[in-house]
Short mmCIF file of C-alpha atoms and ligand atoms in Angstrom, two decimals:
data_model
loop_
_atom_site.label_atom_id
_atom_site.label_comp_id
_atom_site.label_asym_id
_atom_site.label_seq_id
_atom_site.Cartn_x
_atom_site.Cartn_y
_atom_site.Cartn_z
CA MET H 172 132.66 136.88 145.59
CA LYS H 173 130.36 133.90 145.53
CA SER H 174 126.94 134.30 144.01
CA SER H 175 124.23 133.68 146.59
CA ASN H 176 121.61 134.01 143.87
CA GLU H 177 119.30 135.77 146.31
CA VAL H 178 118.85 139.49 146.71
CA ALA H 179 119.63 140.61 150.27
CA GLU H 180 116.40 141.64 151.95
CA TRP H 181 117.46 145.24 152.52
CA ARG H 182 118.13 145.63 148.79
CA GLN H 183 114.89 144.10 147.62
CA THR H 184 112.44 146.38 145.88
CA SER H 185 108.84 145.87 144.87
CA SER H 186 106.22 147.59 142.77
CA PHE H 187 104.70 149.24 145.85
CA ILE H 188 105.50 152.92 146.35
CA ALA H 189 106.73 153.37 149.91
CA GLU H 190 107.32 157.11 149.65
CA PRO H 191 104.37 159.15 150.97
CA LYS H 192 105.02 161.96 148.49
CA VAL H 193 107.08 161.85 145.32
CA TYR H 194 108.38 165.24 144.14
CA GLY H 195 109.15 166.49 140.67
CA ARG H 196 108.78 163.37 138.54
CA ASP H 197 105.57 164.15 136.65
CA HIS H 198 107.40 164.95 133.44
CA ASP H 199 109.64 161.87 133.52
CA LYS H 200 106.67 159.65 134.29
CA GLU H 201 104.61 161.17 131.50
CA ASN H 202 107.37 160.58 128.93
CA ILE H 203 107.66 156.91 129.85
CA VAL H 204 103.90 156.27 130.01
CA GLN H 205 103.47 157.92 126.62
CA PHE H 206 106.28 155.78 125.23
CA LEU H 207 104.50 152.65 126.48
CA LEU H 208 101.14 153.75 125.10
CA THR H 209 102.40 154.78 121.66
CA GLN H 210 105.88 153.79 120.42
CA ALA H 211 106.16 150.53 122.34
CA ARG H 212 102.64 149.54 121.40
CA ASP H 213 103.35 149.90 117.69
CA CYS H 214 106.68 148.09 117.87
CA GLU H 215 106.94 144.59 116.40
CA PHE H 216 109.77 143.64 118.74
CA LEU H 217 110.16 143.73 122.49
CA SER H 218 110.88 147.33 123.52
CA VAL H 219 113.52 147.88 126.16
CA TYR H 220 113.44 151.18 128.04
CA PRO H 221 116.38 151.87 130.38
CA ILE H 222 116.29 154.48 133.14
CA VAL H 223 119.89 155.42 133.92
CA GLY H 224 121.04 157.62 136.80
CA LEU H 225 123.15 157.93 139.93
CA GLY H 226 122.53 155.79 143.00
CA GLY H 227 119.71 157.31 145.07
CA VAL H 228 118.48 159.67 142.35
CA GLY H 229 115.10 157.94 142.24
CA LYS H 230 115.14 155.39 139.39
CA THR H 231 113.24 152.72 141.30
CA THR H 232 110.72 155.29 142.52
CA LEU H 233 110.12 156.48 138.97
CA ALA H 234 109.68 152.90 137.75
CA GLN H 235 107.13 152.36 140.56
CA LEU H 236 105.20 155.48 139.50
CA VAL H 237 105.03 154.22 135.93
CA TYR H 238 104.12 150.67 136.96
CA ASN H 239 101.21 151.91 139.04
CA ASP H 240 99.93 154.52 136.59
CA HIS H 241 96.17 154.11 136.18
CA ARG H 242 96.45 154.28 132.37
CA LEU H 243 98.40 151.02 132.17
CA LYS H 244 95.39 148.88 132.97
CA SER H 245 94.74 145.29 131.98
CA ASN H 246 93.51 146.24 128.52
CA ILE H 247 96.90 147.85 127.85
CA PHE H 248 99.12 145.26 129.53
CA HIS H 249 97.66 141.83 130.22
CA THR H 250 100.38 141.20 132.76
CA LYS H 251 102.71 143.37 134.81
CA ILE H 252 105.76 141.83 136.45
CA TRP H 253 108.30 143.38 138.81
CA VAL H 254 111.68 141.71 139.27
CA CYS H 255 114.36 143.09 141.56
CA VAL H 256 117.61 142.00 139.91
CA SER H 257 120.46 143.61 141.90
CA GLU H 258 124.15 142.70 141.35
CA ASP H 259 123.61 139.10 140.38
CA PHE H 260 122.01 138.88 136.96
CA SER H 261 120.92 135.26 137.19
CA VAL H 262 118.82 134.35 134.16
CA LYS H 263 117.31 131.37 135.99
CA ARG H 264 116.33 133.44 139.02
CA ILE H 265 114.80 136.16 136.85
CA LEU H 266 112.80 133.58 134.87
CA CYS H 267 111.66 131.92 138.10
CA SER H 268 110.55 135.31 139.46
CA ILE H 269 108.52 135.84 136.30
CA ILE H 270 106.86 132.42 136.74
CA GLU H 271 106.13 133.10 140.40
CA SER H 272 104.77 136.55 139.67
CA ILE H 273 102.33 135.26 137.05
CA THR H 274 101.29 131.96 138.64
CA ARG H 275 101.68 133.04 142.31
CA GLU H 276 103.23 129.63 142.87
CA LYS H 277 106.73 128.67 143.86
CA CYS H 278 109.01 127.80 140.96
CA ASP H 279 110.90 124.63 141.86
CA ALA H 280 112.24 123.65 138.45
CA LEU H 281 116.00 123.33 138.31
CA ASP H 282 116.54 122.82 134.62
CA LEU H 283 117.00 125.96 132.52
CA ASP H 284 115.21 124.48 129.53
CA VAL H 285 112.15 123.60 131.62
CA ILE H 286 112.08 127.06 133.16
CA GLN H 287 112.47 128.76 129.77
CA ARG H 288 109.63 126.72 128.28
CA LYS H 289 107.35 127.58 131.18
CA VAL H 290 108.03 131.31 130.77
CA GLN H 291 107.54 131.02 127.02
CA GLU H 292 104.12 129.42 127.62
CA LEU H 293 103.15 132.07 130.17
CA LEU H 294 104.19 135.04 128.05
CA GLN H 295 103.01 133.76 124.69
CA SER H 296 100.29 135.96 123.21
CA LYS H 297 100.37 138.25 126.23
CA ARG H 298 101.27 141.92 126.14
CA TYR H 299 103.32 142.41 129.27
CA LEU H 300 105.24 145.08 131.13
CA LEU H 301 108.32 143.71 132.87
CA VAL H 302 110.37 145.86 135.23
CA LEU H 303 113.95 144.71 135.79
CA ASP H 304 114.94 146.90 138.70
CA ASP H 305 118.54 147.63 139.66
CA VAL H 306 120.54 145.88 136.94
CA TRP H 307 124.35 145.86 137.24
CA ASN H 308 126.92 145.29 134.58
CA LYS H 309 129.55 142.56 134.80
CA ASN H 310 132.96 144.16 135.22
CA GLN H 311 136.28 143.49 136.93
CA GLU H 312 134.81 144.00 140.39
CA LEU H 313 131.46 142.43 139.71
CA GLU H 314 131.63 138.91 138.43
CA PHE H 315 127.93 138.15 138.31
CA GLY H 316 126.53 141.21 136.59
CA LEU H 317 124.88 141.42 133.19
CA ASN H 318 126.81 140.50 130.06
CA GLN H 319 125.78 140.04 126.43
CA GLU H 320 125.43 136.28 126.66
CA LYS H 321 123.06 136.41 129.63
CA TRP H 322 120.98 139.12 128.01
CA ASN H 323 120.63 137.12 124.79
CA LYS H 324 119.52 134.09 126.81
CA LEU H 325 116.87 136.06 128.67
CA LYS H 326 115.73 138.04 125.65
CA SER H 327 115.18 134.91 123.57
CA VAL H 328 112.42 133.96 126.01
CA LEU H 329 111.06 137.46 126.64
CA SER H 330 110.56 137.91 122.90
CA TYR H 331 107.65 135.44 122.97
CA GLY H 332 105.34 138.10 124.35
CA SER H 333 102.90 139.93 122.10
CA LYS H 334 103.59 143.06 120.14
CA GLY H 335 103.58 146.07 122.48
CA SER H 336 105.36 144.33 125.36
CA CYS H 337 108.03 146.32 127.13
CA CYS H 338 110.89 145.78 129.51
CA LEU H 339 111.57 148.79 131.75
CA VAL H 340 115.06 148.64 133.25
CA SER H 341 116.63 150.68 136.04
CA THR H 342 120.40 150.83 136.26
CA ARG H 343 123.26 153.06 137.39
CA ASP H 344 125.32 151.92 134.45
CA GLU H 345 125.08 153.17 130.88
CA VAL H 346 126.79 149.96 129.66
CA VAL H 347 123.67 148.00 130.66
CA ALA H 348 121.64 149.99 128.13
CA SER H 349 124.16 149.33 125.38
CA ILE H 350 124.24 145.57 126.13
CA MET H 351 120.46 145.51 125.86
CA GLY H 352 120.75 147.25 122.52
CA THR H 353 118.20 149.97 123.10
CA CYS H 354 117.92 153.01 120.91
CA HIS H 355 116.68 155.29 123.66
CA THR H 356 117.94 155.87 127.21
CA HIS H 357 116.13 157.89 129.86
CA HIS H 358 118.77 159.80 131.82
CA LEU H 359 117.27 160.65 135.18
CA SER H 360 118.54 163.91 136.67
CA GLY H 361 118.43 165.00 140.29
CA LEU H 362 115.60 167.02 141.82
CA SER H 363 115.62 170.81 141.60
CA GLU H 364 116.81 172.81 144.64
CA ASN H 365 113.24 173.56 145.61
CA GLU H 366 112.03 169.96 145.25
CA CYS H 367 114.99 168.82 147.31
CA TRP H 368 114.11 171.39 149.98
CA LEU H 369 110.47 170.25 150.08
CA LEU H 370 111.57 166.65 150.60
CA PHE H 371 114.21 167.62 153.17
CA LYS H 372 111.65 169.72 155.02
CA GLN H 373 109.14 166.87 155.10
CA TYR H 374 111.69 164.67 156.86
CA ALA H 375 113.17 167.41 159.05
CA PHE H 376 109.91 168.82 160.39
CA GLY H 377 107.62 165.88 159.86
CA HIS H 378 103.99 165.84 158.87
CA GLY H 379 101.74 168.13 160.84
CA ARG H 380 104.63 169.56 162.82
CA GLU H 381 105.02 173.32 162.73
CA GLU H 382 108.07 174.32 160.74
CA GLN H 383 110.40 176.56 162.74
CA VAL H 384 110.82 179.86 160.93
CA GLU H 385 114.35 180.48 162.19
CA LEU H 386 115.47 177.15 160.72
CA VAL H 387 113.97 177.59 157.26
CA GLU H 388 116.77 179.64 155.66
CA ILE H 389 119.45 177.42 157.21
CA GLY H 390 117.51 174.34 156.09
CA LYS H 391 117.38 175.55 152.50
CA GLU H 392 121.17 175.86 152.53
CA ILE H 393 121.53 172.37 153.98
CA ALA H 394 119.18 170.98 151.33
CA LYS H 395 121.46 172.42 148.61
CA LYS H 396 124.17 170.09 149.86
CA CYS H 397 122.09 167.14 148.67
CA GLY H 398 122.96 167.89 145.05
CA GLY H 399 119.46 166.93 143.92
CA LEU H 400 119.64 163.38 145.34
CA PRO H 401 116.39 162.46 147.12
CA LEU H 402 118.20 159.78 149.12
CA ALA H 403 120.51 162.47 150.55
CA ALA H 404 117.59 164.85 151.22
CA GLN H 405 115.83 162.11 153.19
CA ALA H 406 118.93 161.22 155.16
CA LEU H 407 119.89 164.80 156.02
CA GLY H 408 116.27 165.72 156.76
CA GLY H 409 115.96 162.72 159.06
CA LEU H 410 119.18 163.68 160.80
CA MET H 411 117.97 167.22 161.45
CA ARG H 412 114.68 166.04 162.88
CA SER H 413 116.24 165.19 166.21
CA ARG H 414 118.14 168.48 166.29
CA SER H 415 115.84 171.36 166.92
CA GLY H 416 118.37 174.04 167.95
CA GLU H 417 119.52 176.74 165.54
CA LYS H 418 123.13 176.19 166.58
CA GLU H 419 123.04 172.52 165.60
CA TRP H 420 121.52 173.39 162.23
CA LEU H 421 124.19 176.02 161.59
CA GLU H 422 126.89 173.46 162.38
CA ILE H 423 125.56 171.11 159.70
CA LYS H 424 125.19 173.98 157.25
CA GLU H 425 128.83 174.97 157.75
CA SER H 426 130.14 171.40 157.64
CA ARG H 427 131.54 170.06 154.39
N1 LIG E 695 111.04 162.19 143.56
C1 LIG E 695 111.15 161.75 144.81
N2 LIG E 695 110.46 162.35 145.82
C2 LIG E 695 110.57 161.88 147.09
N3 LIG E 695 111.34 160.85 147.45
C3 LIG E 695 112.04 160.21 146.50
C4 LIG E 695 111.98 160.62 145.13
N4 LIG E 695 112.77 159.81 144.41
C5 LIG E 695 113.30 158.94 145.27
N5 LIG E 695 112.86 159.16 146.52
C6 LIG E 695 113.28 158.42 147.72
O1 LIG E 695 114.71 158.43 147.73
C7 LIG E 695 115.25 157.15 148.04
C8 LIG E 695 116.10 156.65 146.88
O2 LIG E 695 115.28 156.48 145.74
P1 LIG E 695 115.37 155.21 144.78
O3 LIG E 695 115.53 153.96 145.57
O4 LIG E 695 114.23 155.30 143.84
O5 LIG E 695 116.75 155.53 144.04
P2 LIG E 695 117.52 154.68 142.94
O6 LIG E 695 117.96 155.64 141.90
O7 LIG E 695 116.68 153.54 142.53
O8 LIG E 695 118.80 154.18 143.76
P3 LIG E 695 119.72 152.89 143.48
O9 LIG E 695 120.63 153.23 142.34
O10 LIG E 695 120.46 152.70 144.77
O11 LIG E 695 118.82 151.74 143.17
C9 LIG E 695 114.05 156.26 148.32
O12 LIG E 695 113.86 156.19 149.73
C10 LIG E 695 112.88 156.95 147.67
O13 LIG E 695 111.69 156.70 148.37
MG1 LIG E 696 116.91 151.46 142.65
#
């Protein structure tokens, strides 16, 4: 696989929350915000906080909730930066994204040293929150993922920020957290059956549309099939939206 160095558009994420309603993440969000406001703030070194969980469990959504929390205002973090990393952990691209996010100008520099110096200047004496969303580990199948050498290169520059700075990382892979050398990992579990049902229902019946009583019990059984994954609840809910007959719902309920 050749590295294109660019994240495919459909995989790109941003700090904006696209989901109209986020279910069941108050507790997770609170833990992370409190970490940022207390432990990270008192830490002499850059804190790294990984959120680890299955694909589609809601890691990016949780990171967005934290990023946009009203308590993390400019007197807490001078700068907030969101970088969508994806499979290719390119140190240069990540540094350029940081430059572009802070300066709002295109980063044209080609030389790593120049780019590193620029980021050092921009981060120096600033307390920042950096989200590295969707980080992958280098392994046999994935040539361009994160490894120790790349992390050390990036961290050497990130460490120029002020005390209290934090790097929030979302990843499916536990190895990423160990490469980054963090002492704490936030394991994100799936939604409860009820939360999954509420999300499924929102997609299946839509806003403002009357929910059909005869479909509710069947729907709850279908929602259980999602195994707590919001991505699955959305997809199955969306699928059921165009199927309003009880028979069709029963077919999906019975299917494996
Ligand atoms: N708590 C939630 N309530 C409602 N919708 C949610 C919730 N969490 C996630 N979603 C929705 O589910 C989908 C998948 O979530 P998200 O992209 O955050 O998962 P992820 O864990 O980051 O997945 P990946 O490993 O592929 O990056 C998104 O469309 C998101 O809007
Ligand atoms: Mg994600």
